[in-house]
Coordinates of C-alpha atoms and ligand atoms in Angstrom, one line a residue:
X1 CA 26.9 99.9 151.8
X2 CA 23.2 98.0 150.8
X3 CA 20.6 99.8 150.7
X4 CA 19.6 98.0 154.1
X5 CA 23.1 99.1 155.4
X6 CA 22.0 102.4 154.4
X7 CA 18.8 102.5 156.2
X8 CA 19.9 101.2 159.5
X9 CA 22.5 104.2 159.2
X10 CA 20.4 106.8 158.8
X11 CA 18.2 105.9 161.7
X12 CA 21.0 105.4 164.2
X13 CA 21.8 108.5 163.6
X14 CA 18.6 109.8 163.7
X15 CA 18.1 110.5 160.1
X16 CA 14.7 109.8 158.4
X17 CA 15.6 107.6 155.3
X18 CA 14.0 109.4 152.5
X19 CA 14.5 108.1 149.4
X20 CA 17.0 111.3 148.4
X21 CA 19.0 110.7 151.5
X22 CA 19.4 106.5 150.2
X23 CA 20.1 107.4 146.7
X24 CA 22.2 109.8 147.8
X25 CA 24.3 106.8 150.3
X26 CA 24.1 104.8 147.7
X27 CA 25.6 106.8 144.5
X28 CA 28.2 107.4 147.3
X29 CA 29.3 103.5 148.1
X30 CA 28.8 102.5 144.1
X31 CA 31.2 105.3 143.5
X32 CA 34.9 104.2 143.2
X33 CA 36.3 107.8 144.6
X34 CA 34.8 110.9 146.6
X35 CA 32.4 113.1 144.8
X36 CA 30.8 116.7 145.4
X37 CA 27.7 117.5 145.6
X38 CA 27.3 118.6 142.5
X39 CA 28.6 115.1 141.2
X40 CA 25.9 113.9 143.4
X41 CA 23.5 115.4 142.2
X42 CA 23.9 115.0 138.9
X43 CA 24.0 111.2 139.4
X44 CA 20.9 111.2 141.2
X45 CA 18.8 111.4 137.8
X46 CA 15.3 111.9 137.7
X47 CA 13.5 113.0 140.4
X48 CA 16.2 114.0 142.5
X49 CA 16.2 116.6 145.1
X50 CA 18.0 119.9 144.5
X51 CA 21.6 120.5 144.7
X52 CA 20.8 122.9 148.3
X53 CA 19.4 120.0 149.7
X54 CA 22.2 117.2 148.5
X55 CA 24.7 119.6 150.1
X56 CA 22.6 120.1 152.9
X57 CA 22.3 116.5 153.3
X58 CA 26.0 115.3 152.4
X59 CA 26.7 118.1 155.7
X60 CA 24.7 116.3 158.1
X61 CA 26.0 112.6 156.9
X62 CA 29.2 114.6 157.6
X63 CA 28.4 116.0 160.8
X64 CA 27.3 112.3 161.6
X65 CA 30.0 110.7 160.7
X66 CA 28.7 108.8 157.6
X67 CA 30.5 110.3 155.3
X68 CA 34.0 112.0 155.7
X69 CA 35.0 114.9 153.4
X70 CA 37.9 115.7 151.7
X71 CA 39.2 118.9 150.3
X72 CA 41.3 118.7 147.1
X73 CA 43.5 121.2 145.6
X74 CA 41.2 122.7 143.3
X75 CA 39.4 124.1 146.5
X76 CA 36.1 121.2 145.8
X77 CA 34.9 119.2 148.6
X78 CA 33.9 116.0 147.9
X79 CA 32.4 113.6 150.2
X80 CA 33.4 109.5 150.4
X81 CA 31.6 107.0 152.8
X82 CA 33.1 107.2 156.0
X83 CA 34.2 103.8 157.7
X84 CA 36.8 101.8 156.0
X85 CA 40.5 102.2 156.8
X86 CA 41.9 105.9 157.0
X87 CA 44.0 106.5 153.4
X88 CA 44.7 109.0 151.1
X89 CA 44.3 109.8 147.3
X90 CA 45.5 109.9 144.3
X91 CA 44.5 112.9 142.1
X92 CA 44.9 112.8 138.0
X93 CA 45.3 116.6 136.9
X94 CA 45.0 115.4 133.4
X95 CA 41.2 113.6 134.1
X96 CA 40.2 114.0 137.0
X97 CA 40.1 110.4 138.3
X98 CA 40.7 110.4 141.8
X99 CA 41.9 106.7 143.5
X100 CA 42.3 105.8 147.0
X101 CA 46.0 105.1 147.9
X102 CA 45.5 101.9 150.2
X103 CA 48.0 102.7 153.3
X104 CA 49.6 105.6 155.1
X105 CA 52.9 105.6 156.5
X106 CA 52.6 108.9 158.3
X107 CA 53.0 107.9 161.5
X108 CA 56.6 109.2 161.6
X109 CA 55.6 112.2 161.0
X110 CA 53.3 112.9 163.5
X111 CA 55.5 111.1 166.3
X112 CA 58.1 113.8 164.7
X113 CA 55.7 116.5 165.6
X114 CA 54.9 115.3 169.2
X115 CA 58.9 114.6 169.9
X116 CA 60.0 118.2 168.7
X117 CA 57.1 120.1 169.2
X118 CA 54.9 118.8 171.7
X119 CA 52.5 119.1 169.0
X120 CA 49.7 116.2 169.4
X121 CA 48.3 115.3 166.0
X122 CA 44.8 114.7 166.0
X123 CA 44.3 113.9 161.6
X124 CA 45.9 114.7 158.6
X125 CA 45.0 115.0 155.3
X126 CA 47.5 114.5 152.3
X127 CA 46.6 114.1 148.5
X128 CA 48.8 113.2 145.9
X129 CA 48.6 115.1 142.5
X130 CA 50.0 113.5 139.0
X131 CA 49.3 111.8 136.4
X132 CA 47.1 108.5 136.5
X133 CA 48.1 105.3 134.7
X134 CA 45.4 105.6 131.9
X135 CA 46.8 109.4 130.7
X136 CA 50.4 108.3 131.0
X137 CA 50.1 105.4 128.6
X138 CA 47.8 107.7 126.0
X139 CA 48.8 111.6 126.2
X140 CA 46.1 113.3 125.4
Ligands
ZN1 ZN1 44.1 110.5 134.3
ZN2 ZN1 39.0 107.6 149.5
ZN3 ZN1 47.3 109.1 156.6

């Protein structure tokens, strides 16, 4: 997401573009992998608004659509910019690095749960917890 991508968001949905709200958009589409809001806001640097108001903020991109978040194992929510093909992550216990996992082959599944029990999936959420490349090679 540009900055102008970022812009033209915000006001189709209504939001004014204040400078927290872009750098917020922004940290978010530079970031490789989903962050809280406390990552946020420590990334915002100088001058950023408080970490009430990034929450506050990352809820209504949420509520909108812009950004989709995801609920990890260690109970954090962290936000990623919506848009983009549906996938799922990849979660080092040993640094923290989370990855996206490209495709999703749950399908089955949920054609599983519709055939035996008239259950109609509507989304999923799966994350995958290990041990990324990095700390495999070098044990810490
Ligand atoms: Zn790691
Ligand atoms: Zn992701
Ligand atoms: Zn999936």
């Amino acid at each position: 997401v540009t900055p102008f991508e970022s812009r033209a968001l915000l006001s189709r949905h209504r939001l004014r573009p204040t400078a927290g709200r872009l750098g917020i958009l922004d940290l978010l589409a530079s970031s490789g992998s989903p962050l809280s809001a406390a990552e946020v806001h420590e990334g915002l640097g100088d001058g950023r608004p408080d970490l009430a108001t990034v929450y506050r903020n990352l809820e209504r991109f949420a509520a909108a659509s812009i950004v989709r978040p995801v609920r990890f194992e260690d109970g954090a929510r962290r936000y990623e910019i919506a848009g983009g093909d549906h996938h799922h992550h990849l979660v080092c216990t040993t640094c923290g690095e989370i990855e996206d996992l490209a495709s999703c082959r749950i399908e089955p599944f949920a054609e599983a749960a519709l055939h035996r029990h008239g259950f109609q999936v509507a989304s999923h959420s799966l994350e995958f917890y290990g041990t990324c490349r990095k700390c495999s090679i070098s044990p810490h």
